[in-house]
GROMACS .gro file of C-alpha atoms in nm:
model
  409
    1MET     CA    1  21.399  -9.655 -14.245
    2SER     CA    2  21.163  -9.504 -14.502
    3LYS     CA    3  21.295  -9.288 -14.782
    4MET     CA    4  21.272  -8.913 -14.725
    5PHE     CA    5  21.226  -8.648 -14.991
    6PHE     CA    6  21.385  -8.304 -14.975
    7TYR     CA    7  21.247  -7.979 -15.117
    8PHE     CA    8  21.330  -7.610 -15.122
    9PHE     CA    9  21.080  -7.325 -15.106
   10ILE     CA   10  21.200  -6.979 -15.210
   11LEU     CA   11  20.996  -6.736 -15.002
   12GLY     CA   12  20.832  -6.415 -15.118
   13ARG     CA   13  20.881  -6.057 -15.003
   14ASN     CA   14  20.730  -6.124 -14.660
   15PRO     CA   15  20.899  -6.448 -14.543
   16ARG     CA   16  20.686  -6.484 -14.228
   17LEU     CA   17  20.367  -6.485 -14.434
   18SER     CA   18  20.525  -6.737 -14.671
   19ILE     CA   19  20.640  -6.974 -14.395
   20ILE     CA   20  20.303  -6.983 -14.219
   21GLU     CA   21  20.123  -7.033 -14.551
   22ILE     CA   22  20.348  -7.333 -14.625
   23LEU     CA   23  20.300  -7.480 -14.278
   24ARG     CA   24  19.923  -7.442 -14.292
   25TYR     CA   25  19.913  -7.596 -14.640
   26LEU     CA   26  20.119  -7.902 -14.549
   27THR     CA   27  19.932  -7.953 -14.223
   28THR     CA   28  19.595  -7.931 -14.399
   29LYS     CA   29  19.714  -8.184 -14.659
   30GLU     CA   30  19.833  -8.409 -14.373
   31ILE     CA   31  20.181  -8.431 -14.525
   32LYS     CA   32  20.429  -8.546 -14.261
   33SER     CA   33  20.719  -8.305 -14.285
   34GLN     CA   34  21.003  -8.142 -14.100
   35ILE     CA   35  21.191  -7.822 -14.156
   36ILE     CA   36  21.560  -7.889 -14.212
   37ASN     CA   37  21.691  -7.537 -14.253
   38LEU     CA   38  21.594  -7.174 -14.300
   39ILE     CA   39  21.854  -6.972 -14.486
   40GLY     CA   40  21.747  -6.618 -14.570
   41SER     CA   41  21.456  -6.652 -14.811
   42ALA     CA   42  21.513  -7.026 -14.865
   43LEU     CA   43  21.327  -7.290 -14.663
   44VAL     CA   44  21.445  -7.654 -14.680
   45ILE     CA   45  21.191  -7.923 -14.589
   46GLU     CA   46  21.193  -8.303 -14.582
   47THR     CA   47  20.878  -8.510 -14.628
   48GLU     CA   48  20.785  -8.877 -14.599
   49THR     CA   49  20.596  -8.869 -14.928
   50THR     CA   50  20.655  -8.692 -15.258
   51LEU     CA   51  20.500  -8.351 -15.310
   52ASN     CA   52  20.303  -8.248 -15.615
   53ILE     CA   53  20.534  -7.952 -15.663
   54ARG     CA   54  20.347  -7.788 -15.949
   55ASN     CA   55  20.025  -7.797 -15.750
   56CYS     CA   56  20.201  -7.652 -15.445
   57ALA     CA   57  20.342  -7.369 -15.656
   58ASP     CA   58  19.999  -7.294 -15.803
   59VAL     CA   59  19.834  -7.281 -15.460
   60LEU     CA   60  20.099  -7.100 -15.252
   61ALA     CA   61  20.092  -6.730 -15.343
   62GLY     CA   62  20.361  -6.638 -15.090
   63THR     CA   63  20.624  -6.868 -15.243
   64ILE     CA   64  20.821  -6.768 -15.552
   65LYS     CA   65  20.935  -7.115 -15.657
   66ILE     CA   66  20.963  -7.473 -15.531
   67GLY     CA   67  21.195  -7.754 -15.630
   68ARG     CA   68  21.342  -8.092 -15.547
   69ILE     CA   69  21.679  -8.109 -15.371
   70TRP     CA   70  21.909  -8.369 -15.526
   71VAL     CA   71  22.248  -8.301 -15.369
   72MET     CA   72  22.325  -8.221 -15.003
   73SER     CA   73  22.679  -8.195 -14.879
   74GLN     CA   74  22.946  -7.992 -14.705
   75GLU     CA   75  23.123  -7.714 -14.890
   76GLN     CA   76  23.444  -7.910 -14.954
   77ASP     CA   77  23.263  -8.194 -15.137
   78ILE     CA   78  23.006  -8.010 -15.343
   79ASP     CA   79  23.201  -7.942 -15.663
   80ASN     CA   80  23.291  -8.310 -15.711
   81LEU     CA   81  22.933  -8.420 -15.640
   82LEU     CA   82  22.792  -8.179 -15.896
   83GLN     CA   83  23.035  -8.311 -16.156
   84THR     CA   84  22.878  -8.656 -16.125
   85ALA     CA   85  22.513  -8.554 -16.066
   86SER     CA   86  22.253  -8.597 -16.339
   87PHE     CA   87  21.945  -8.406 -16.220
   88TYR     CA   88  22.021  -8.123 -16.464
   89LEU     CA   89  22.038  -8.339 -16.777
   90GLU     CA   90  21.782  -8.295 -17.056
   91ASP     CA   91  21.739  -8.456 -17.395
   92GLY     CA   92  21.783  -8.217 -17.683
   93ASN     CA   93  22.031  -8.011 -17.877
   94THR     CA   94  22.057  -7.688 -17.682
   95LEU     CA   95  21.982  -7.647 -17.314
   96LYS     CA   96  21.890  -7.315 -17.155
   97TYR     CA   97  21.964  -7.284 -16.785
   98SER     CA   98  21.987  -7.043 -16.494
   99VAL     CA   99  22.178  -7.071 -16.167
  100GLU     CA  100  22.055  -6.898 -15.850
  101CYS     CA  101  22.229  -6.884 -15.510
  102TYR     CA  102  22.071  -6.826 -15.169
  103GLY     CA  103  22.258  -6.773 -14.845
  104ASN     CA  104  22.612  -6.720 -14.972
  105LEU     CA  105  22.565  -6.486 -15.268
  106ASN     CA  106  22.941  -6.452 -15.313
  107LYS     CA  107  22.948  -6.805 -15.457
  108LEU     CA  108  22.713  -6.727 -15.749
  109LYS     CA  109  22.986  -6.662 -16.007
  110HIS     CA  110  23.175  -6.971 -15.890
  111TYR     CA  111  22.874  -7.196 -15.949
  112GLN     CA  112  22.793  -7.032 -16.280
  113ARG     CA  113  23.148  -7.107 -16.398
  114LEU     CA  114  23.123  -7.461 -16.259
  115PHE     CA  115  22.805  -7.543 -16.450
  116LYS     CA  116  22.947  -7.389 -16.765
  117GLN     CA  117  23.245  -7.624 -16.731
  118ILE     CA  118  23.023  -7.923 -16.651
  119PHE     CA  119  22.820  -7.872 -16.968
  120LYS     CA  120  23.139  -7.821 -17.169
  121ASP     CA  121  23.287  -8.147 -17.038
  122MET     CA  122  22.961  -8.324 -17.128
  123ARG     CA  123  22.968  -8.166 -17.475
  124GLN     CA  124  22.621  -8.038 -17.405
  125LYS     CA  125  22.526  -7.716 -17.581
  126ALA     CA  126  22.400  -7.491 -17.303
  127ILE     CA  127  22.311  -7.122 -17.283
  128LYS     CA  128  22.286  -6.941 -16.951
  129LYS     CA  129  21.963  -6.743 -16.940
  130ASN     CA  130  21.837  -6.521 -16.658
  131ILE     CA  131  21.460  -6.549 -16.619
  132PRO     CA  132  21.271  -6.280 -16.420
  133PRO     CA  133  21.028  -6.412 -16.154
  134HIS     CA  134  20.715  -6.314 -16.350
  135ALA     CA  135  20.829  -6.527 -16.647
  136LEU     CA  136  20.961  -6.829 -16.456
  137SER     CA  137  20.634  -7.024 -16.446
  138ASN     CA  138  20.608  -7.021 -16.825
  139ALA     CA  139  20.979  -7.092 -16.873
  140LEU     CA  140  20.951  -7.407 -16.661
  141GLN     CA  141  20.694  -7.544 -16.907
  142THR     CA  142  20.973  -7.558 -17.167
  143PRO     CA  143  21.144  -7.901 -17.168
  144LEU     CA  144  21.487  -7.761 -17.250
  145PHE     CA  145  21.506  -7.511 -16.964
  146ILE     CA  146  21.629  -7.582 -16.611
  147ASP     CA  147  21.661  -7.353 -16.309
  148VAL     CA  148  21.933  -7.470 -16.069
  149VAL     CA  149  21.911  -7.350 -15.708
  150ILE     CA  150  22.206  -7.362 -15.466
  151ILE     CA  151  22.148  -7.287 -15.097
  152GLU     CA  152  22.435  -7.254 -14.848
  153ASP     CA  153  22.417  -7.181 -14.475
  154GLU     CA  154  22.682  -7.029 -14.247
  155SER     CA  155  22.805  -7.374 -14.140
  156GLY     CA  156  22.890  -7.478 -14.495
  157ASN     CA  157  22.587  -7.703 -14.548
  158ILE     CA  158  22.492  -7.687 -14.914
  159TYR     CA  159  22.169  -7.795 -15.082
  160VAL     CA  160  22.145  -7.812 -15.460
  161GLY     CA  161  21.823  -7.867 -15.646
  162ARG     CA  162  21.620  -7.797 -15.953
  163THR     CA  163  21.308  -7.580 -15.967
  164VAL     CA  164  20.995  -7.770 -16.069
  165GLY     CA  165  20.718  -7.515 -16.011
  166ALA     CA  166  20.681  -7.138 -15.975
  167HIS     CA  167  20.381  -6.931 -15.874
  168ASP     CA  168  20.228  -6.768 -16.183
  169ILE     CA  169  20.253  -6.397 -16.105
  170SER     CA  170  20.105  -6.302 -16.444
  171LEU     CA  171  19.792  -6.502 -16.358
  172ASN     CA  172  19.744  -6.290 -16.045
  173LYS     CA  173  19.760  -5.981 -16.265
  174LYS     CA  174  19.495  -6.124 -16.497
  175LYS     CA  175  19.267  -6.217 -16.206
  176TYR     CA  176  19.292  -5.858 -16.083
  177GLU     CA  177  19.282  -5.650 -16.402
  178LYS     CA  178  19.041  -5.848 -16.620
  179ARG     CA  179  18.752  -5.897 -16.377
  180PRO     CA  180  18.446  -5.674 -16.425
  181TYR     CA  181  18.494  -5.456 -16.115
  182ILE     CA  182  18.814  -5.321 -15.961
  183ASP     CA  183  18.843  -5.080 -15.670
  184LYS     CA  184  19.198  -5.002 -15.561
  185LYS     CA  185  19.071  -4.815 -15.254
  186ILE     CA  186  18.919  -5.122 -15.089
  187GLY     CA  187  19.008  -5.482 -15.031
  188THR     CA  188  19.324  -5.687 -15.023
  189SER     CA  189  19.542  -5.779 -15.319
  190ILE     CA  190  19.496  -6.106 -15.510
  191ARG     CA  191  19.823  -6.237 -15.367
  192LEU     CA  192  19.746  -6.153 -15.005
  193SER     CA  193  19.388  -6.281 -15.038
  194ARG     CA  194  19.517  -6.620 -15.155
  195ILE     CA  195  19.767  -6.633 -14.866
  196LEU     CA  196  19.497  -6.551 -14.610
  197VAL     CA  197  19.265  -6.817 -14.751
  198ASN     CA  198  19.547  -7.071 -14.723
  199PHE     CA  199  19.604  -6.965 -14.361
  200CYS     CA  200  19.249  -7.081 -14.286
  201GLY     CA  201  19.342  -7.443 -14.362
  202LEU     CA  202  19.016  -7.558 -14.519
  203LYS     CA  203  18.955  -7.876 -14.718
  204PRO     CA  204  18.771  -7.886 -15.055
  205GLU     CA  205  18.396  -7.816 -15.038
  206GLN     CA  206  18.417  -7.669 -14.688
  207SER     CA  207  18.260  -7.326 -14.639
  208LEU     CA  208  18.449  -6.997 -14.620
  209LEU     CA  209  18.277  -6.676 -14.511
  210ASP     CA  210  18.387  -6.318 -14.577
  211PRO     CA  211  18.149  -6.097 -14.376
  212PHE     CA  212  18.297  -5.775 -14.526
  213CYS     CA  213  18.323  -5.910 -14.880
  214GLY     CA  214  18.331  -5.588 -15.086
  215ILE     CA  215  18.394  -5.677 -15.451
  216GLY     CA  216  18.485  -6.035 -15.361
  217THR     CA  217  18.863  -6.071 -15.389
  218ILE     CA  218  18.889  -6.311 -15.095
  219LEU     CA  219  18.582  -6.503 -15.213
  220GLN     CA  220  18.719  -6.548 -15.565
  221GLU     CA  221  19.037  -6.707 -15.427
  222ALA     CA  222  18.822  -6.936 -15.210
  223LEU     CA  223  18.626  -7.048 -15.518
  224LEU     CA  224  18.944  -7.114 -15.714
  225LEU     CA  225  19.068  -7.340 -15.433
  226GLY     CA  226  18.745  -7.541 -15.438
  227PHE     CA  227  18.573  -7.398 -15.130
  228ASP     CA  228  18.212  -7.287 -15.101
  229ALA     CA  229  18.218  -6.909 -15.059
  230ILE     CA  230  17.971  -6.699 -14.861
  231GLY     CA  231  17.984  -6.320 -14.872
  232ILE     CA  232  17.808  -6.049 -14.675
  233ASP     CA  233  17.826  -5.673 -14.725
  234LEU     CA  234  17.622  -5.374 -14.609
  235GLU     CA  235  17.611  -5.211 -14.954
  236LYS     CA  236  17.378  -5.341 -15.224
  237MET     CA  237  17.612  -5.208 -15.493
  238ARG     CA  238  17.906  -5.408 -15.353
  239ILE     CA  239  17.700  -5.727 -15.349
  240SER     CA  240  17.610  -5.671 -15.715
  241GLN     CA  241  17.973  -5.605 -15.809
  242CYS     CA  242  18.088  -5.905 -15.608
  243GLU     CA  243  17.840  -6.132 -15.784
  244LYS     CA  244  17.956  -6.020 -16.129
  245ASN     CA  245  18.321  -6.074 -16.030
  246LEU     CA  246  18.252  -6.423 -15.895
  247GLU     CA  247  18.054  -6.520 -16.206
  248TRP     CA  248  18.348  -6.404 -16.418
  249VAL     CA  249  18.589  -6.614 -16.209
  250LYS     CA  250  18.372  -6.925 -16.239
  251LYS     CA  251  18.343  -6.890 -16.618
  252THR     CA  252  18.702  -6.784 -16.684
  253PHE     CA  253  18.881  -7.031 -16.457
  254THR     CA  254  18.616  -7.305 -16.419
  255ALA     CA  255  18.622  -7.261 -16.041
  256LYS     CA  256  18.463  -7.561 -15.869
  257GLY     CA  257  18.330  -7.389 -15.557
  258ASN     CA  258  17.980  -7.248 -15.517
  259TYR     CA  259  17.892  -6.910 -15.370
  260GLU     CA  260  17.611  -6.733 -15.187
  261LEU     CA  261  17.583  -6.360 -15.117
  262PHE     CA  262  17.379  -6.160 -14.864
  263LYS     CA  263  17.324  -5.788 -14.814
  264GLY     CA  264  17.347  -5.742 -14.441
  265ASN     CA  265  17.539  -5.651 -14.128
  266ALA     CA  266  17.846  -5.847 -14.018
  267THR     CA  267  17.745  -5.797 -13.655
  268ASN     CA  268  17.421  -5.990 -13.710
  269LEU     CA  269  17.543  -6.306 -13.884
  270SER     CA  270  17.296  -6.542 -13.720
  271SER     CA  271  17.013  -6.377 -13.917
  272PHE     CA  272  17.167  -6.522 -14.237
  273LEU     CA  273  17.355  -6.828 -14.120
  274ASP     CA  274  17.278  -7.129 -13.902
  275LYS     CA  275  17.446  -7.181 -13.568
  276ASN     CA  276  17.783  -7.363 -13.594
  277SER     CA  277  17.753  -7.384 -13.974
  278ILE     CA  278  18.068  -7.212 -14.106
  279ASP     CA  279  18.404  -7.393 -14.141
  280GLY     CA  280  18.626  -7.086 -14.169
  281ILE     CA  281  18.627  -6.707 -14.198
  282VAL     CA  282  18.871  -6.485 -14.386
  283THR     CA  283  18.814  -6.111 -14.391
  284GLU     CA  284  18.951  -5.760 -14.388
  285PRO     CA  285  18.688  -5.549 -14.208
  286GLU     CA  286  18.662  -5.172 -14.192
  287LEU     CA  287  19.004  -5.040 -14.088
  288GLY     CA  288  18.907  -4.681 -14.017
  289PRO     CA  289  18.918  -4.359 -14.223
  290PHE     CA  290  19.176  -4.294 -14.492
  291LEU     CA  291  19.467  -4.112 -14.328
  292ARG     CA  292  19.663  -3.856 -14.531
  293ASP     CA  293  19.899  -3.794 -14.238
  294LEU     CA  294  19.996  -3.975 -13.922
  295PRO     CA  295  19.728  -3.916 -13.656
  296THR     CA  296  19.776  -3.759 -13.316
  297ILE     CA  297  19.737  -3.987 -13.013
  298LYS     CA  298  19.393  -3.838 -12.951
  299GLU     CA  299  19.284  -3.902 -13.311
  300ALA     CA  300  19.421  -4.258 -13.309
  301LEU     CA  301  19.248  -4.344 -12.981
  302LYS     CA  302  18.918  -4.208 -13.113
  303ILE     CA  303  18.944  -4.428 -13.423
  304LYS     CA  304  19.043  -4.725 -13.208
  305ARG     CA  305  18.739  -4.690 -12.979
  306LYS     CA  306  18.500  -4.678 -13.274
  307LEU     CA  307  18.658  -4.978 -13.444
  308GLN     CA  308  18.679  -5.185 -13.126
  309SER     CA  309  18.307  -5.141 -13.074
  310LEU     CA  310  18.245  -5.279 -13.425
  311TYR     CA  311  18.495  -5.563 -13.386
  312GLU     CA  312  18.362  -5.670 -13.046
  313ARG     CA  313  18.006  -5.704 -13.182
  314PHE     CA  314  18.143  -5.883 -13.488
  315PHE     CA  315  18.335  -6.142 -13.284
  316VAL     CA  316  18.028  -6.212 -13.070
  317ALA     CA  317  17.833  -6.276 -13.393
  318VAL     CA  318  18.111  -6.499 -13.528
  319ASP     CA  319  18.114  -6.706 -13.211
  320LYS     CA  320  17.757  -6.816 -13.286
  321ILE     CA  321  17.796  -6.932 -13.647
  322LEU     CA  322  18.153  -7.071 -13.657
  323LYS     CA  323  18.204  -7.444 -13.603
  324ASP     CA  324  18.412  -7.570 -13.312
  325ASN     CA  325  18.784  -7.563 -13.403
  326GLY     CA  326  18.697  -7.335 -13.697
  327LYS     CA  327  18.955  -7.070 -13.789
  328ILE     CA  328  18.926  -6.696 -13.844
  329VAL     CA  329  19.188  -6.508 -14.044
  330ILE     CA  330  19.134  -6.137 -13.995
  331VAL     CA  331  19.327  -5.821 -14.077
  332LEU     CA  332  19.317  -5.550 -13.808
  333PRO     CA  333  19.477  -5.204 -13.806
  334GLN     CA  334  19.766  -5.074 -13.601
  335PHE     CA  335  19.816  -4.697 -13.583
  336GLU     CA  336  20.144  -4.509 -13.557
  337THR     CA  337  20.103  -4.156 -13.423
  338LYS     CA  338  20.288  -3.838 -13.511
  339THR     CA  339  20.493  -3.870 -13.193
  340GLY     CA  340  20.585  -4.234 -13.262
  341GLU     CA  341  20.345  -4.416 -13.028
  342ILE     CA  342  20.185  -4.738 -13.154
  343ILE     CA  343  19.812  -4.783 -13.094
  344ASP     CA  344  19.685  -5.142 -13.120
  345ILE     CA  345  19.339  -5.293 -13.121
  346ALA     CA  346  19.299  -5.475 -12.786
  347ILE     CA  347  19.202  -5.805 -12.944
  348GLU     CA  348  19.250  -6.019 -12.631
  349GLU     CA  349  19.004  -5.792 -12.454
  350ILE     CA  350  18.736  -5.786 -12.725
  351ILE     CA  351  18.732  -6.164 -12.776
  352GLY     CA  352  18.734  -6.228 -12.401
  353ASN     CA  353  18.361  -6.302 -12.382
  354THR     CA  354  18.371  -6.550 -12.671
  355ARG     CA  355  18.525  -6.893 -12.729
  356LEU     CA  356  18.769  -6.742 -12.978
  357ARG     CA  357  19.141  -6.749 -12.901
  358ILE     CA  358  19.458  -6.656 -13.090
  359TYR     CA  359  19.584  -6.971 -13.263
  360ASP     CA  360  19.919  -7.105 -13.144
  361MET     CA  361  20.124  -7.184 -13.456
  362LYS     CA  362  20.361  -7.395 -13.246
  363ARG     CA  363  20.091  -7.663 -13.254
  364GLU     CA  364  20.163  -7.722 -13.621
  365LYS     CA  365  20.317  -8.054 -13.718
  366LEU     CA  366  20.623  -7.897 -13.877
  367PHE     CA  367  20.915  -7.827 -13.646
  368PHE     CA  368  21.288  -7.799 -13.676
  369LYS     CA  369  21.484  -8.114 -13.607
  370GLU     CA  370  21.638  -8.124 -13.261
  371THR     CA  371  21.982  -8.136 -13.421
  372GLN     CA  372  21.940  -7.793 -13.577
  373ALA     CA  373  22.121  -7.493 -13.433
  374ASP     CA  374  21.952  -7.275 -13.173
  375LYS     CA  375  21.977  -6.977 -13.409
  376ILE     CA  376  21.759  -7.152 -13.666
  377ASN     CA  377  21.509  -7.256 -13.401
  378ARG     CA  378  21.485  -6.894 -13.285
  379GLN     CA  379  21.422  -6.787 -13.644
  380LEU     CA  380  21.129  -7.026 -13.665
  381GLN     CA  381  20.986  -6.922 -13.329
  382THR     CA  382  20.988  -6.560 -13.444
  383ALA     CA  383  20.833  -6.649 -13.779
  384LEU     CA  384  20.544  -6.830 -13.612
  385GLU     CA  385  20.440  -6.547 -13.381
  386ILE     CA  386  20.084  -6.420 -13.430
  387PRO     CA  387  19.997  -6.150 -13.534
  388LEU     CA  388  20.198  -6.091 -13.849
  389GLU     CA  389  20.258  -5.736 -13.964
  390TYR     CA  390  20.179  -5.655 -14.325
  391SER     CA  391  20.263  -5.299 -14.427
  392GLU     CA  392  20.277  -5.105 -14.750
  393LYS     CA  393  20.452  -4.770 -14.793
  394TRP     CA  394  20.144  -4.589 -14.918
  395HIS     CA  395  19.939  -4.688 -14.610
  396ARG     CA  396  19.936  -4.460 -14.304
  397LEU     CA  397  19.840  -4.757 -14.090
  398HIS     CA  398  19.994  -5.097 -14.041
  399ARG     CA  399  19.788  -5.409 -14.091
  400LEU     CA  400  19.815  -5.698 -13.847
  401ILE     CA  401  19.706  -6.045 -13.956
  402TYR     CA  402  19.553  -6.260 -13.682
  403LEU     CA  403  19.470  -6.629 -13.690
  404LEU     CA  404  19.201  -6.721 -13.435
  405GLU     CA  405  19.036  -7.050 -13.346
  406LYS     CA  406  18.703  -7.130 -13.181
  407ARG     CA  407  18.763  -7.358 -12.885
  408GLU     CA  408  18.549  -7.662 -12.816
  409LEU     CA  409  18.335  -7.657 -12.501
   0.00000   0.00000   0.00000
C-alpha cells in the first residue's frame, strides 16, 4: 500500500467557493486525492503525492491557510501523542508559536496550556503569539515561528498539523490599489477574480477570454497564473485602461502570460476570434442598473427580460468560439423584490439552443470516502451544487456563479 499524505485547508469566508476552487485546482493538476473530513471551515484531504503547499497557498485565493497533518487520533489519545510528536520543533533560542482550533472551539485553552507545558518540559523557550490572517503569510517566512492547527469533529476524531503556507492578503491589496486604474463601481474583486479563474481549470499557456473585461481584473489574475489573456469591451476607454493595468501587472509581477485586447461586442465574438479557439471563459457581464432600493416585481422582470436578451445572444456567440469541453465561469444576477420574491435569470432556457450545459461538479475526482458519515457526504453534496451564491451587503442584487461546459458533438 502506497504512503498517503494528509493536509488541512482552512476555508475563507465563503466555504462553498473555497471548496470548489480547491477541487478544481487539484483536478486540473491531476493530483489523486480524497476528502477525509469537512469540519466547519476546515477541510481535511489525503493525497497520493506530496503537495507543494506554498504554491497551493499562493494560487488559492479562497483558502486562508494550508498545512500538513502530522497526528490523527481519537480524543482520548491525543494529549499523549502530542507529548511525543516532533513536527513543532525548531532550531533556535526562542520559538514563537500560535495554536488555532477548528470544530471544537471549547478546547482551545486546553491545547494552549498543553503546548505551553510541552515546551516547558522540553526546556524550549517559547512565546505564544497571535498572528492576524493578513500577517500570517509573512510570519510563516520566519524560521522560528510555527502555527499549530487542531481540528476536531463531533465524533472525537482529531487532526493536528502545522501551517506551511497562507494566502498573501496584503498582496491582493497591492494588486488592487497600486495599479494605474481602479473603478470600485465595476468589476469583481481581486480575490473573487482569482477564484473564478481557478474554477475554469486551465493549464499554463492555455487561453482565457473575458468578453466584458472592463479594467482587466480577471485578465490580470489570468496573466499571473500563466495563461494567455484575451479581453473584449465595448468602450474604447476601458480597453485603454485595461491595457495600462495589464502592462503594470506584467512589469510589477513578471507575469508570464501574454494578452490581446479588442474593442467590440461580446455578442459578436466570431468577428475577433476563430471558431473553437478559446480554452476557457471567465466573466462578469452587465448585471443591470444600479439599484438604490429593492425593485418591484414589475421592475425586476423588466430588467430580467433585457438582460436575458443580451445573455442569450452572448451564449450563442460563445458556442462558436469555445473549444469542446471548454469551461465558462460566469456571474449572473438574481433579484430580490420588495415583496420578497426572487427573480432568476432562466439560464437553462437561454443556453438551450447551444451545446453549453451547467457543469456537474460531482464528476470531479475528489469524493468523500465511503466510510464517512452521511452527514459529511450531505455537506459535500450541498457544497458542490451549481450555481453558487455570492452576495455583499451593499449590493441590492445577489450574484450567482455558474460553471458551464461545452459538450462534444
